[in-house]
Coordinates of C-alpha atoms in Angstrom, one line a residue:
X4 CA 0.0 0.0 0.0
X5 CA 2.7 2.6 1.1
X6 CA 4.7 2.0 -2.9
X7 CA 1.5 2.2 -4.6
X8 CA 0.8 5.0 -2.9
X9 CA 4.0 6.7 -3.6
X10 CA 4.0 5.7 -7.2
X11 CA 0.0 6.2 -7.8
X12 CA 0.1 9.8 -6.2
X13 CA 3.4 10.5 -8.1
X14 CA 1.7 9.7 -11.5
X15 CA -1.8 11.0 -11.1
X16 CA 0.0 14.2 -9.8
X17 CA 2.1 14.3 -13.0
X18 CA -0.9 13.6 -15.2
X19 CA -3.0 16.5 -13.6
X20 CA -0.1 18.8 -13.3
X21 CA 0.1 20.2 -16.6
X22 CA 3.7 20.2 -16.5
X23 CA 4.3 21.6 -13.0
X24 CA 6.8 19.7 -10.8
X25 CA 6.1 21.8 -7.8
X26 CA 2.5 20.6 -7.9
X27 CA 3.7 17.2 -8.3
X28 CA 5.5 17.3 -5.2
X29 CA 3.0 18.8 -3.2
X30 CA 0.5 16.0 -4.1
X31 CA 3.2 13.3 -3.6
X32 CA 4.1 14.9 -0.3
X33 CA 0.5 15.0 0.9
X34 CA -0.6 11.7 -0.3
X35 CA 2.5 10.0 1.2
X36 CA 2.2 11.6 4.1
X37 CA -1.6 10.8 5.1
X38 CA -1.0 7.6 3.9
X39 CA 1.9 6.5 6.4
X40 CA -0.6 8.2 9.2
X41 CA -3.6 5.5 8.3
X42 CA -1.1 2.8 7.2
X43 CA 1.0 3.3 10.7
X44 CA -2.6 3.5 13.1
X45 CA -4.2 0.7 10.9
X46 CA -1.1 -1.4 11.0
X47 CA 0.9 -1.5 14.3
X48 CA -1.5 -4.0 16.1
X49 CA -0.7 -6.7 13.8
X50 CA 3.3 -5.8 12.7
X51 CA 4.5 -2.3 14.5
X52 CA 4.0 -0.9 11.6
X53 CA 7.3 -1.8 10.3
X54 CA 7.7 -1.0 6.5
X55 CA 11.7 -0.2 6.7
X56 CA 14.6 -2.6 7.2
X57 CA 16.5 -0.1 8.8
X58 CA 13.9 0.4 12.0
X59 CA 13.5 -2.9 12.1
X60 CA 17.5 -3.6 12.4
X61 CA 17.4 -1.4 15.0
X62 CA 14.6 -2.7 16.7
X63 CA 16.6 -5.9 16.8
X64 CA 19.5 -4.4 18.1
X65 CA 17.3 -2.8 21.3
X66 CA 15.9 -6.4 22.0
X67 CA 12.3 -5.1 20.7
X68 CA 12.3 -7.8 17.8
X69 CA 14.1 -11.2 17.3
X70 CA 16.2 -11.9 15.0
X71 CA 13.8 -14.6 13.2
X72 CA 11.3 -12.7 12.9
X73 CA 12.8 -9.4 11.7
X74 CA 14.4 -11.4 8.8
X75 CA 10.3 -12.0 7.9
X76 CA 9.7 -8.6 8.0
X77 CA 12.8 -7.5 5.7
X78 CA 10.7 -9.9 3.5
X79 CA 7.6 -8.8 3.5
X80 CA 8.9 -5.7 3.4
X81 CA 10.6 -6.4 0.2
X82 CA 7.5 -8.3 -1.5
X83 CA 5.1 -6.2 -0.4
X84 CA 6.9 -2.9 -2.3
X85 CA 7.3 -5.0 -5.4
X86 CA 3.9 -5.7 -5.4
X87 CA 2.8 -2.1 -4.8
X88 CA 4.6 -1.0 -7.5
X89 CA 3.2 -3.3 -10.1
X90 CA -0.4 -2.4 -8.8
X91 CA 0.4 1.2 -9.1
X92 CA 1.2 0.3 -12.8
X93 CA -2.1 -1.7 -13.2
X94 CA -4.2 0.9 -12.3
X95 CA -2.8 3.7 -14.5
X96 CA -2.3 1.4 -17.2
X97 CA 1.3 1.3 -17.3
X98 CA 3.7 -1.4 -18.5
X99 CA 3.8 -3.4 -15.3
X100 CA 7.5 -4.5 -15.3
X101 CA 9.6 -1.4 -16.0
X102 CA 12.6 0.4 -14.9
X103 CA 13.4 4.0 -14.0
X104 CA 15.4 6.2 -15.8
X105 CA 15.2 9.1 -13.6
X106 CA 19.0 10.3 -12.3
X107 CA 19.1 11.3 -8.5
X108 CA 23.2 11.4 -8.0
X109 CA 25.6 14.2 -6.7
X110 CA 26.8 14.4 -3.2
X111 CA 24.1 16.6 -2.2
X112 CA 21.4 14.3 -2.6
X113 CA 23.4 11.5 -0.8
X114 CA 23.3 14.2 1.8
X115 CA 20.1 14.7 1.9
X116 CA 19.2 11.1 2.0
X117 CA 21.6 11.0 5.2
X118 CA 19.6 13.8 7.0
X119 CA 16.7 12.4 5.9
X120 CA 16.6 9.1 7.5
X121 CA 18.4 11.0 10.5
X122 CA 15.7 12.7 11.3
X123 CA 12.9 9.7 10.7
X124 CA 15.0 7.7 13.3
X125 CA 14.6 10.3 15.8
X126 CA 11.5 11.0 15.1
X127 CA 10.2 7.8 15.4
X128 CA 12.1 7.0 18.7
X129 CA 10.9 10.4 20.2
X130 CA 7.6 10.0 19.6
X131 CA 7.2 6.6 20.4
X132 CA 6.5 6.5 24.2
X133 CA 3.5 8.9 22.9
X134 CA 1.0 6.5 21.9
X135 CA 0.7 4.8 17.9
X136 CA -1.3 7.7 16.8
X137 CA 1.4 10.6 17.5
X138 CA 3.8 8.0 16.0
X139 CA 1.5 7.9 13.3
X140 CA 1.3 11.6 12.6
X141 CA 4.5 12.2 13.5
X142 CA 6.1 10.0 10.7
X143 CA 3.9 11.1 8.1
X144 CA 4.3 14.8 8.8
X145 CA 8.2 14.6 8.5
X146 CA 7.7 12.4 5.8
X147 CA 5.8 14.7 4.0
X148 CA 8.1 17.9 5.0
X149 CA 11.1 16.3 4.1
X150 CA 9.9 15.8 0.9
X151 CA 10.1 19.1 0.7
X152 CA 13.2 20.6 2.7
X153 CA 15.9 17.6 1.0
X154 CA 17.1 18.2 -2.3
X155 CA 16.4 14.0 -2.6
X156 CA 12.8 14.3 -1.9
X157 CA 13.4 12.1 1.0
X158 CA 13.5 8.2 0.4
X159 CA 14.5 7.1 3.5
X160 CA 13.6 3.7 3.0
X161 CA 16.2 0.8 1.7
X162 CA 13.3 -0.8 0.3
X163 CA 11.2 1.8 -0.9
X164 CA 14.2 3.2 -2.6
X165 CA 14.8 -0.6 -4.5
X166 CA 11.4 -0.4 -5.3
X167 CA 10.7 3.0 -6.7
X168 CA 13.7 1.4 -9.0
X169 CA 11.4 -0.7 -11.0
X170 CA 8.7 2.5 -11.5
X171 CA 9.6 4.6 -14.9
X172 CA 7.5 7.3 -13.5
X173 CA 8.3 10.5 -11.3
X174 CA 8.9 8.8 -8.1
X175 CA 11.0 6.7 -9.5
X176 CA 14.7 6.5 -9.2
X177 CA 17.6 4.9 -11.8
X178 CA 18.9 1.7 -10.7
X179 CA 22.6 3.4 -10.9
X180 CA 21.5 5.8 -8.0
X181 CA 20.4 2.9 -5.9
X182 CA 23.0 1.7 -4.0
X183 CA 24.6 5.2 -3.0
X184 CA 20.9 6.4 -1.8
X185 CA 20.9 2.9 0.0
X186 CA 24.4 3.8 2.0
X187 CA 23.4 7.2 3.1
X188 CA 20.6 6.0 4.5
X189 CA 22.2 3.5 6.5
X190 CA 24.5 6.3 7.7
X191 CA 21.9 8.3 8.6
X192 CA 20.2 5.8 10.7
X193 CA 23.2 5.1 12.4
X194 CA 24.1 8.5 13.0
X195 CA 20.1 8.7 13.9
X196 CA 20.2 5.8 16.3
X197 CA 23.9 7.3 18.2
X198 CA 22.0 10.2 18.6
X199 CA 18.5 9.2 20.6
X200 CA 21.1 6.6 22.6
X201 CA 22.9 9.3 23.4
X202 CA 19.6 11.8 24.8
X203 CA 18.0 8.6 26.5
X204 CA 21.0 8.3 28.2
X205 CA 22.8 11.6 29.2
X206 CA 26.3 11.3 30.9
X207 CA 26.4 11.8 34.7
X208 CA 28.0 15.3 34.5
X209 CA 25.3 16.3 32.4
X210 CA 22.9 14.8 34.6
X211 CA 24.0 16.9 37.5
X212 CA 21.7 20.5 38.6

């Protein structure tokens, strides 16, 4: 659901558009970002709400997750983006196995792909203790900002980022570009995952009036 949503508001946004990227974006943004809200709320009681390997690595390495069962997820994960695509190409009538041609490279959008999934890690661990529905918002809302404030539209996602490979439309993203969006990503959620270790648990000094 999250990939055809991605793709599907991606091309009916291009279609309606006439030729304007910025209104592209904006109904990308939106649609991406209401639909992680309902996909998060709907979803966590049967899986947490998992759809990237990278939280659910780290959910392994904080004891929330076993390793057996996170493996699963990765594929589901995996399938279940595929799958989105090709229904996203079904319903607009597009050739169902394709590729993308659409260059995201330079050092600026691996960058941006690094702050990007920085800032989803700690935003999913801050709001967490909240309650599913502020995770909910919370993750689409940056989602749907950081579509906006990266120069890489924000991927975020190892396997959204495979998966918008196989989509020849404007969400899409050239297999060549893959693997370096992939590493920043991974950086970023390390980086991400340092970081909210690091606030949950302040030195002593610092802990001192």
């Amino acid at each position: 659901m999250l990939l055809a949503i991605i793709i599907g508001s991606g091309e009916m946004g291009e279609r309606l558009a006439q030729g304007n990227a910025a209104i592209v974006l904006l109904a990308n943004s939106m649609a991406t970002g209401c639909g992680l809200f309902v996909l998060i709320v709907a979803l966590a009681p049967y899986s947490a709400a998992e759809f990237n390997p990278l939280v659910t690595f780290l959910s392994v390495l904080d004891g929330r997750a076993r390793p057996g069962i996170a493996a699963c997820t990765v594929a589901a994960q995996v399938g279940g983006a595929v799958v989105g695509v090709w229904i996203a190409h079904v319903m607009f009538e597009l050739p169902i196995f394709a590729m993308s041609s659409k260059v995201r490279s330079g050092w600026g959008q691996l960058i941006a792909e690094g702050v990007a999934t920085f800032g989803l890690i700690l935003t999913i661990a801050g709001s967490r203790s909240h309650g599913i529905v502020t995770t909910g918002a919370a993750v689409g809302a940056y989602i749907a900002s950081a579509y906006w404030f990266t120069s890489s539209t924000s991927f975020a996602n190892p396997t959204v980022t495979l998966a918008r490979a196989l989509s020849p439309t404007f969400a899409g993203i050239s297999p060549a570009n893959v693997g370096g969006f992939i590493v920043a990503q991974c950086v970023g959620a390390a980086l991400g995952y340092g970081f909210t270790k690091m606030l949950e648990n302040p030195s002593a000094s610092d802990a001192l009036p």
